[in-house]
């Protein structure tokens, strides 16, 4: 609830993730419809989509055709997850469209992230904005990319339960 402060980042870094204004807006403000060109930070596209899904918002993400050929087809996985929340969703040529009305229906069955660590971590992070608990199928899916993800999430105040 209080946020996280990161110090010592080089503002001139070539790392494009240094500019997280769009993510900040999604985390700390309610939104219903947003357009994002994720070309410069493609790995954040799943975070953007997950935040929209748990809030039942509409989001239009472009600039990420490469996400179709990662550990999974991340765009297809996010479409599938959105549909589990009873949202309209589909892939576009270079992204994803999710259509929501602000009232997602939370599934009572485990969400399968298809073994993709980025999708898993995105859904866990988005759970902080969820209106109800989210059940994920496999608590180990994030370990491939970030071994201590759930421990660090909990240290920062995130809540989860292993069933």
CSV table of N, CA, C and O in Angstrom, one decimal, residues 55-148:
chain,number,residue,atom,x,y,z
A,55,UNK,N,-8.7,-6.1,-12.9
A,55,UNK,CA,-9.6,-5.0,-12.7
A,55,UNK,C,-10.8,-4.9,-13.7
A,55,UNK,O,-11.6,-4.0,-13.6
A,56,UNK,N,-10.8,-5.8,-14.6
A,56,UNK,CA,-11.9,-5.9,-15.6
A,56,UNK,C,-11.9,-4.7,-16.5
A,56,UNK,O,-12.9,-4.2,-17.0
A,57,UNK,N,-10.7,-4.2,-16.8
A,57,UNK,CA,-10.5,-3.0,-17.6
A,57,UNK,C,-10.2,-3.4,-19.1
A,57,UNK,O,-9.9,-4.5,-19.4
A,58,UNK,N,-10.4,-2.4,-19.9
A,58,UNK,CA,-10.1,-2.6,-21.4
A,58,UNK,C,-8.6,-2.1,-21.6
A,58,UNK,O,-8.3,-1.0,-21.0
A,59,UNK,N,-7.9,-2.8,-22.3
A,59,UNK,CA,-6.5,-2.4,-22.6
A,59,UNK,C,-6.2,-2.8,-24.0
A,59,UNK,O,-6.6,-3.9,-24.5
A,60,UNK,N,-5.4,-2.0,-24.7
A,60,UNK,CA,-5.0,-2.2,-26.1
A,60,UNK,C,-3.5,-2.1,-26.1
A,60,UNK,O,-2.9,-1.0,-25.9
A,61,UNK,N,-2.8,-3.3,-26.2
A,61,UNK,CA,-1.4,-3.3,-26.1
A,61,UNK,C,-0.8,-3.6,-27.5
A,61,UNK,O,-1.3,-4.6,-28.2
A,62,UNK,N,0.1,-2.8,-28.0
A,62,UNK,CA,0.7,-3.0,-29.3
A,62,UNK,C,2.2,-3.0,-29.2
A,62,UNK,O,2.8,-2.7,-28.2
A,63,UNK,N,2.9,-3.4,-30.3
A,63,UNK,CA,4.3,-3.3,-30.4
A,63,UNK,C,5.0,-4.5,-29.8
A,63,UNK,O,6.2,-4.5,-29.5
A,64,UNK,N,4.3,-5.7,-29.6
A,64,UNK,CA,5.0,-6.8,-29.0
A,64,UNK,C,4.7,-8.1,-29.7
A,64,UNK,O,4.4,-9.2,-29.1
A,65,UNK,N,4.9,-8.2,-31.0
A,65,UNK,CA,4.7,-9.5,-31.7
A,65,UNK,C,5.6,-10.6,-31.3
A,65,UNK,O,5.3,-11.7,-31.4
A,66,UNK,N,6.8,-10.2,-30.8
A,66,UNK,CA,7.8,-11.2,-30.3
A,66,UNK,C,7.3,-12.0,-29.1
A,66,UNK,O,7.8,-13.1,-28.8
A,67,UNK,N,6.3,-11.5,-28.4
A,67,UNK,CA,5.8,-12.3,-27.3
A,67,UNK,C,5.0,-13.6,-27.7
A,67,UNK,O,4.7,-14.4,-26.9
A,68,UNK,N,4.8,-13.7,-29.0
A,68,UNK,CA,4.2,-14.9,-29.5
A,68,UNK,C,5.2,-16.1,-29.5
A,68,UNK,O,4.8,-17.3,-29.6
A,69,UNK,N,6.5,-15.8,-29.3
A,69,UNK,CA,7.5,-16.9,-29.5
A,69,UNK,C,8.5,-16.8,-28.3
A,69,UNK,O,9.7,-17.0,-28.5
A,70,UNK,N,7.9,-16.7,-27.1
A,70,UNK,CA,8.8,-16.8,-25.9
A,70,UNK,C,8.6,-18.2,-25.3
A,70,UNK,O,8.4,-19.1,-26.0
A,71,UNK,N,8.7,-18.3,-23.9
A,71,UNK,CA,8.5,-19.6,-23.3
A,71,UNK,C,7.2,-20.3,-23.8
A,71,UNK,O,7.1,-21.5,-23.9
A,72,UNK,N,6.2,-19.4,-23.9
A,72,UNK,CA,4.9,-19.8,-24.5
A,72,UNK,C,4.6,-18.7,-25.5
A,72,UNK,O,5.3,-17.7,-25.7
A,73,UNK,N,3.4,-18.8,-26.1
A,73,UNK,CA,2.8,-17.7,-26.8
A,73,UNK,C,2.2,-16.8,-25.8
A,73,UNK,O,1.0,-17.1,-25.4
A,74,UNK,N,2.9,-15.9,-25.2
A,74,UNK,CA,2.4,-15.1,-24.1
A,74,UNK,C,1.1,-14.4,-24.4
A,74,UNK,O,0.3,-14.2,-23.5
A,75,UNK,N,1.0,-13.9,-25.6
A,75,UNK,CA,-0.3,-13.2,-26.0
A,75,UNK,C,-1.5,-14.2,-25.9
A,75,UNK,O,-2.5,-13.8,-25.4
A,76,UNK,N,-1.3,-15.4,-26.4
A,76,UNK,CA,-2.4,-16.4,-26.4
A,76,UNK,C,-2.7,-16.8,-24.9
A,76,UNK,O,-3.9,-16.9,-24.6
A,77,UNK,N,-1.7,-16.9,-24.1
A,77,UNK,CA,-1.9,-17.2,-22.7
A,77,UNK,C,-2.7,-16.1,-22.0
A,77,UNK,O,-3.6,-16.4,-21.2
A,78,UNK,N,-2.3,-14.9,-22.3
A,78,UNK,CA,-3.0,-13.8,-21.6
A,78,UNK,C,-4.5,-13.7,-22.1
A,78,UNK,O,-5.4,-13.4,-21.4
A,79,UNK,N,-4.7,-14.0,-23.4
A,79,UNK,CA,-6.1,-14.0,-23.9
A,79,UNK,C,-6.9,-15.1,-23.2
A,79,UNK,O,-8.0,-14.9,-22.7
A,80,UNK,N,-6.3,-16.3,-23.0
A,80,UNK,CA,-6.9,-17.4,-22.3
A,80,UNK,C,-7.3,-17.0,-20.9
A,80,UNK,O,-8.4,-17.3,-20.4
A,81,UNK,N,-6.3,-16.3,-20.2
A,81,UNK,CA,-6.6,-15.9,-18.8
A,81,UNK,C,-7.7,-14.9,-18.8
A,81,UNK,O,-8.5,-15.0,-17.9
A,82,UNK,N,-7.7,-13.9,-19.7
A,82,UNK,CA,-8.7,-12.9,-19.7
A,82,UNK,C,-10.1,-13.6,-19.9
A,82,UNK,O,-11.0,-13.2,-19.2
A,83,UNK,N,-10.1,-14.6,-20.7
A,83,UNK,CA,-11.4,-15.3,-20.9
A,83,UNK,C,-11.9,-16.0,-19.7
A,83,UNK,O,-13.1,-16.1,-19.4
A,84,UNK,N,-10.9,-16.5,-18.9
A,84,UNK,CA,-11.3,-17.1,-17.6
A,84,UNK,C,-11.9,-16.2,-16.7
A,84,UNK,O,-12.7,-16.5,-15.8
A,85,UNK,N,-11.6,-14.9,-16.8
A,85,UNK,CA,-12.2,-13.8,-16.0
A,85,UNK,C,-13.5,-13.3,-16.7
A,85,UNK,O,-14.0,-12.2,-16.3
A,86,UNK,N,-14.0,-14.0,-17.7
A,86,UNK,CA,-15.2,-13.6,-18.4
A,86,UNK,C,-15.1,-12.3,-19.2
A,86,UNK,O,-16.0,-11.5,-19.3
A,87,UNK,N,-13.8,-12.0,-19.7
A,87,UNK,CA,-13.6,-10.8,-20.5
A,87,UNK,C,-13.4,-11.2,-21.9
A,87,UNK,O,-12.9,-12.3,-22.2
A,88,UNK,N,-13.8,-10.3,-22.8
A,88,UNK,CA,-13.6,-10.5,-24.2
A,88,UNK,C,-12.1,-10.2,-24.5
A,88,UNK,O,-11.6,-9.1,-24.0
A,89,UNK,N,-11.4,-11.0,-25.2
A,89,UNK,CA,-10.0,-10.8,-25.5
A,89,UNK,C,-9.6,-11.5,-26.7
A,89,UNK,O,-10.1,-12.5,-27.1
A,90,UNK,N,-8.6,-10.9,-27.4
A,90,UNK,CA,-8.1,-11.5,-28.7
A,90,UNK,C,-6.7,-10.9,-29.0
A,90,UNK,O,-6.4,-9.8,-28.5
A,91,UNK,N,-6.0,-11.7,-29.7
A,91,UNK,CA,-4.7,-11.3,-30.2
A,91,UNK,C,-4.8,-10.4,-31.4
A,91,UNK,O,-5.8,-10.6,-32.2
A,92,UNK,N,-3.9,-9.4,-31.6
A,92,UNK,CA,-3.9,-8.6,-32.8
A,92,UNK,C,-2.6,-9.0,-33.5
A,92,UNK,O,-1.8,-9.8,-33.1
A,93,UNK,N,-2.3,-8.3,-34.6
A,93,UNK,CA,-1.1,-8.6,-35.4
A,93,UNK,C,0.2,-8.4,-34.5
A,93,UNK,O,1.1,-9.1,-34.6
A,94,UNK,N,0.2,-7.4,-33.6
A,94,UNK,CA,1.4,-7.1,-32.8
A,94,UNK,C,1.1,-6.9,-31.3
A,94,UNK,O,1.8,-6.3,-30.6
A,95,UNK,N,0.0,-7.5,-30.9
A,95,UNK,CA,-0.4,-7.3,-29.5
A,95,UNK,C,-1.6,-8.0,-29.0
A,95,UNK,O,-1.9,-9.1,-29.5
A,96,UNK,N,-2.3,-7.4,-28.1
A,96,UNK,CA,-3.5,-8.0,-27.5
A,96,UNK,C,-4.5,-6.9,-27.2
A,96,UNK,O,-4.2,-5.8,-26.9
A,97,UNK,N,-5.8,-7.3,-27.3
A,97,UNK,CA,-6.9,-6.5,-26.9
A,97,UNK,C,-7.7,-7.2,-25.9
A,97,UNK,O,-8.1,-8.3,-26.0
A,98,UNK,N,-8.0,-6.5,-24.8
A,98,UNK,CA,-8.9,-7.0,-23.7
A,98,UNK,C,-10.0,-6.0,-23.5
A,98,UNK,O,-9.7,-4.8,-23.4
A,99,UNK,N,-11.2,-6.4,-23.6
A,99,UNK,CA,-12.4,-5.6,-23.4
A,99,UNK,C,-13.1,-5.9,-22.1
A,99,UNK,O,-13.5,-7.0,-21.9
A,100,UNK,N,-13.1,-4.9,-21.2
A,100,UNK,CA,-13.7,-5.1,-19.9
A,100,UNK,C,-14.7,-4.0,-19.6
A,100,UNK,O,-14.7,-3.0,-20.3
A,101,UNK,N,-15.5,-4.2,-18.6
A,101,UNK,CA,-16.5,-3.2,-18.2
A,101,UNK,C,-16.3,-2.8,-16.7
A,101,UNK,O,-17.2,-2.2,-16.1
A,102,UNK,N,-15.2,-3.2,-16.1
A,102,UNK,CA,-14.9,-2.9,-14.7
A,102,UNK,C,-15.4,-3.9,-13.7
A,102,UNK,O,-15.2,-3.7,-12.5
A,103,UNK,N,-16.0,-5.0,-14.2
A,103,UNK,CA,-16.5,-6.0,-13.3
A,103,UNK,C,-16.1,-7.4,-13.8
A,103,UNK,O,-16.9,-8.2,-14.3
A,104,UNK,N,-14.8,-7.7,-13.5
A,104,UNK,CA,-14.4,-9.1,-13.9
A,104,UNK,C,-15.0,-10.2,-13.0
A,104,UNK,O,-15.4,-9.9,-11.9
A,105,UNK,N,-15.2,-11.3,-13.6
A,105,UNK,CA,-15.7,-12.5,-12.9
A,105,UNK,C,-14.5,-13.3,-12.5
A,105,UNK,O,-13.9,-13.9,-13.4
A,106,UNK,N,-14.2,-13.4,-11.2
A,106,UNK,CA,-13.0,-14.1,-10.8
A,106,UNK,C,-13.3,-15.7,-10.9
A,106,UNK,O,-14.3,-16.1,-10.3
A,107,UNK,N,-12.4,-16.4,-11.6
A,107,UNK,CA,-12.6,-17.8,-11.7
A,107,UNK,C,-12.3,-18.5,-10.4
A,107,UNK,O,-11.5,-18.1,-9.6
A,108,UNK,N,-13.1,-19.6,-10.2
A,108,UNK,CA,-12.9,-20.4,-8.9
A,108,UNK,C,-12.0,-21.6,-9.2
A,108,UNK,O,-11.9,-22.5,-8.3
A,109,UNK,N,-11.5,-21.7,-10.4
A,109,UNK,CA,-10.5,-22.8,-10.7
A,109,UNK,C,-9.1,-22.2,-10.9
A,109,UNK,O,-9.0,-21.0,-11.2
A,110,UNK,N,-8.1,-23.0,-10.7
A,110,UNK,CA,-6.7,-22.5,-10.9
A,110,UNK,C,-6.5,-21.9,-12.3
A,110,UNK,O,-6.9,-22.6,-13.3
A,111,UNK,N,-5.8,-20.8,-12.3
A,111,UNK,CA,-5.4,-20.2,-13.6
A,111,UNK,C,-4.1,-20.9,-14.0
A,111,UNK,O,-3.1,-20.9,-13.3
A,112,UNK,N,-4.0,-21.4,-15.2
A,112,UNK,CA,-2.8,-22.1,-15.8
A,112,UNK,C,-2.0,-21.1,-16.6
A,112,UNK,O,-2.5,-20.6,-17.6
A,113,UNK,N,-0.8,-20.7,-16.1
A,113,UNK,CA,0.1,-19.8,-16.8
A,113,UNK,C,0.9,-20.5,-17.8
A,113,UNK,O,1.9,-19.9,-18.3
A,114,UNK,N,0.6,-21.7,-18.1
A,114,UNK,CA,1.3,-22.5,-19.1
A,114,UNK,C,2.8,-22.6,-19.0
A,114,UNK,O,3.5,-22.8,-20.0
A,115,UNK,N,3.2,-22.6,-17.8
A,115,UNK,CA,4.7,-22.7,-17.5
A,115,UNK,C,5.5,-21.5,-17.8
A,115,UNK,O,6.7,-21.5,-17.8
A,116,UNK,N,4.9,-20.4,-18.1
A,116,UNK,CA,5.6,-19.1,-18.5
A,116,UNK,C,5.8,-18.3,-17.2
A,116,UNK,O,4.9,-17.8,-16.6
A,117,UNK,N,7.1,-18.1,-16.8
A,117,UNK,CA,7.4,-17.4,-15.6
A,117,UNK,C,7.0,-15.9,-15.6
A,117,UNK,O,6.5,-15.4,-14.6
A,118,UNK,N,7.0,-15.3,-16.8
A,118,UNK,CA,6.6,-13.9,-16.9
A,118,UNK,C,5.1,-13.7,-16.7
A,118,UNK,O,4.7,-12.8,-16.0
A,119,UNK,N,4.4,-14.6,-17.2
A,119,UNK,CA,2.9,-14.6,-17.1
A,119,UNK,C,2.6,-14.8,-15.6
A,119,UNK,O,1.8,-14.1,-15.0
A,120,UNK,N,3.2,-15.8,-15.0
A,120,UNK,CA,3.0,-16.1,-13.6
A,120,UNK,C,3.3,-14.9,-12.7
A,120,UNK,O,2.5,-14.5,-11.9
A,121,UNK,N,4.5,-14.3,-12.9
A,121,UNK,CA,4.9,-13.2,-12.1
A,121,UNK,C,3.9,-12.0,-12.3
A,121,UNK,O,3.6,-11.3,-11.4
A,122,UNK,N,3.5,-11.8,-13.5
A,122,UNK,CA,2.6,-10.7,-13.8
A,122,UNK,C,1.3,-10.9,-13.1
A,122,UNK,O,0.7,-10.0,-12.5
A,123,UNK,N,0.8,-12.1,-13.1
A,123,UNK,CA,-0.5,-12.4,-12.4
A,123,UNK,C,-0.3,-12.2,-10.9
A,123,UNK,O,-1.3,-11.7,-10.2
A,124,UNK,N,0.8,-12.7,-10.3
A,124,UNK,CA,1.0,-12.5,-8.9
A,124,UNK,C,1.1,-11.0,-8.6
A,124,UNK,O,0.4,-10.5,-7.6
A,125,UNK,N,1.8,-10.2,-9.4
A,125,UNK,CA,1.9,-8.8,-9.1
A,125,UNK,C,0.5,-8.1,-9.2
A,125,UNK,O,0.1,-7.3,-8.4
A,126,UNK,N,-0.3,-8.5,-10.2
A,126,UNK,CA,-1.6,-7.9,-10.5
A,126,UNK,C,-2.5,-8.3,-9.3
A,126,UNK,O,-3.5,-7.6,-9.1
A,127,UNK,N,-2.3,-9.4,-8.6
A,127,UNK,CA,-3.1,-9.8,-7.5
A,127,UNK,C,-3.2,-8.7,-6.4
A,127,UNK,O,-4.2,-8.7,-5.7
A,128,UNK,N,-2.2,-7.8,-6.4
A,128,UNK,CA,-2.3,-6.7,-5.4
A,128,UNK,C,-3.4,-5.8,-5.7
A,128,UNK,O,-3.8,-5.0,-4.8
A,129,UNK,N,-3.9,-5.8,-6.9
A,129,UNK,CA,-5.0,-4.9,-7.3
A,129,UNK,C,-6.3,-5.6,-7.5
A,129,UNK,O,-7.3,-5.1,-7.9
A,130,UNK,N,-6.3,-6.9,-7.2
A,130,UNK,CA,-7.5,-7.8,-7.4
A,130,UNK,C,-8.5,-7.5,-6.3
A,130,UNK,O,-8.2,-7.2,-5.2
A,131,UNK,N,-9.8,-7.7,-6.7
A,131,UNK,CA,-10.9,-7.5,-5.8
A,131,UNK,C,-11.2,-8.8,-5.0
A,131,UNK,O,-11.9,-8.7,-4.0
A,132,UNK,N,-10.7,-9.9,-5.5
A,132,UNK,CA,-10.9,-11.2,-4.9
A,132,UNK,C,-9.6,-12.0,-5.0
A,132,UNK,O,-8.8,-11.7,-5.9
A,133,UNK,N,-9.5,-13.1,-4.2
A,133,UNK,CA,-8.3,-13.9,-4.4
A,133,UNK,C,-8.2,-14.5,-5.8
A,133,UNK,O,-9.2,-14.8,-6.4
A,134,UNK,N,-6.9,-14.7,-6.2
A,134,UNK,CA,-6.7,-15.3,-7.5
A,134,UNK,C,-6.0,-16.7,-7.2
A,134,UNK,O,-5.1,-16.7,-6.4
A,135,UNK,N,-6.4,-17.7,-7.9
A,135,UNK,CA,-5.8,-19.0,-7.7
A,135,UNK,C,-5.0,-19.3,-8.9
A,135,UNK,O,-5.5,-19.4,-10.0
A,136,UNK,N,-3.7,-19.5,-8.7
A,136,UNK,CA,-2.7,-19.9,-9.8
A,136,UNK,C,-2.4,-21.4,-9.6
A,136,UNK,O,-2.2,-21.9,-8.5
A,137,UNK,N,-2.2,-22.1,-10.8
A,137,UNK,CA,-2.1,-23.5,-10.7
A,137,UNK,C,-0.8,-24.0,-10.2
A,137,UNK,O,-0.7,-25.1,-9.6
A,138,UNK,N,0.3,-23.3,-10.4
A,138,UNK,CA,1.6,-23.8,-10.0
A,138,UNK,C,2.5,-22.7,-9.4
A,138,UNK,O,3.0,-21.9,-10.1
A,139,UNK,N,2.8,-22.8,-8.1
A,139,UNK,CA,3.5,-21.8,-7.4
A,139,UNK,C,5.0,-21.8,-7.8
A,139,UNK,O,5.7,-20.8,-7.5
A,140,UNK,N,5.5,-22.7,-8.6
A,140,UNK,CA,6.9,-22.8,-9.0
A,140,UNK,C,7.1,-22.2,-10.4
A,140,UNK,O,8.3,-22.1,-10.8
A,141,UNK,N,6.1,-21.7,-11.1
A,141,UNK,CA,6.3,-21.2,-12.4
A,141,UNK,C,7.2,-20.0,-12.6
A,141,UNK,O,7.8,-19.8,-13.6
A,142,UNK,N,7.3,-19.2,-11.5
A,142,UNK,CA,8.2,-18.0,-11.6
A,142,UNK,C,9.6,-18.3,-11.4
A,142,UNK,O,10.5,-17.5,-11.8
A,143,UNK,N,10.0,-19.5,-10.9
A,143,UNK,CA,11.3,-19.8,-10.5
A,143,UNK,C,12.3,-19.8,-11.6
A,143,UNK,O,13.5,-19.5,-11.5
A,144,UNK,N,11.8,-20.1,-12.8
A,144,UNK,CA,12.7,-20.2,-14.0
A,144,UNK,C,13.4,-18.8,-14.3
A,144,UNK,O,14.6,-18.8,-14.6
A,145,UNK,N,12.6,-17.8,-14.1
A,145,UNK,CA,13.2,-16.4,-14.3
A,145,UNK,C,13.7,-15.7,-13.1
A,145,UNK,O,14.5,-14.9,-13.2
A,146,UNK,N,13.1,-16.1,-11.9
A,146,UNK,CA,13.4,-15.3,-10.7
A,146,UNK,C,13.2,-16.3,-9.5
A,146,UNK,O,12.1,-16.4,-9.0
A,147,UNK,N,14.2,-16.9,-9.1
A,147,UNK,CA,14.2,-18.0,-8.1
A,147,UNK,C,13.4,-17.6,-6.8
A,147,UNK,O,12.6,-18.3,-6.3
A,148,UNK,N,13.7,-16.4,-6.3
A,148,UNK,CA,13.1,-16.0,-5.0
A,148,UNK,C,12.0,-15.0,-5.2
A,148,UNK,O,11.7,-14.2,-4.3
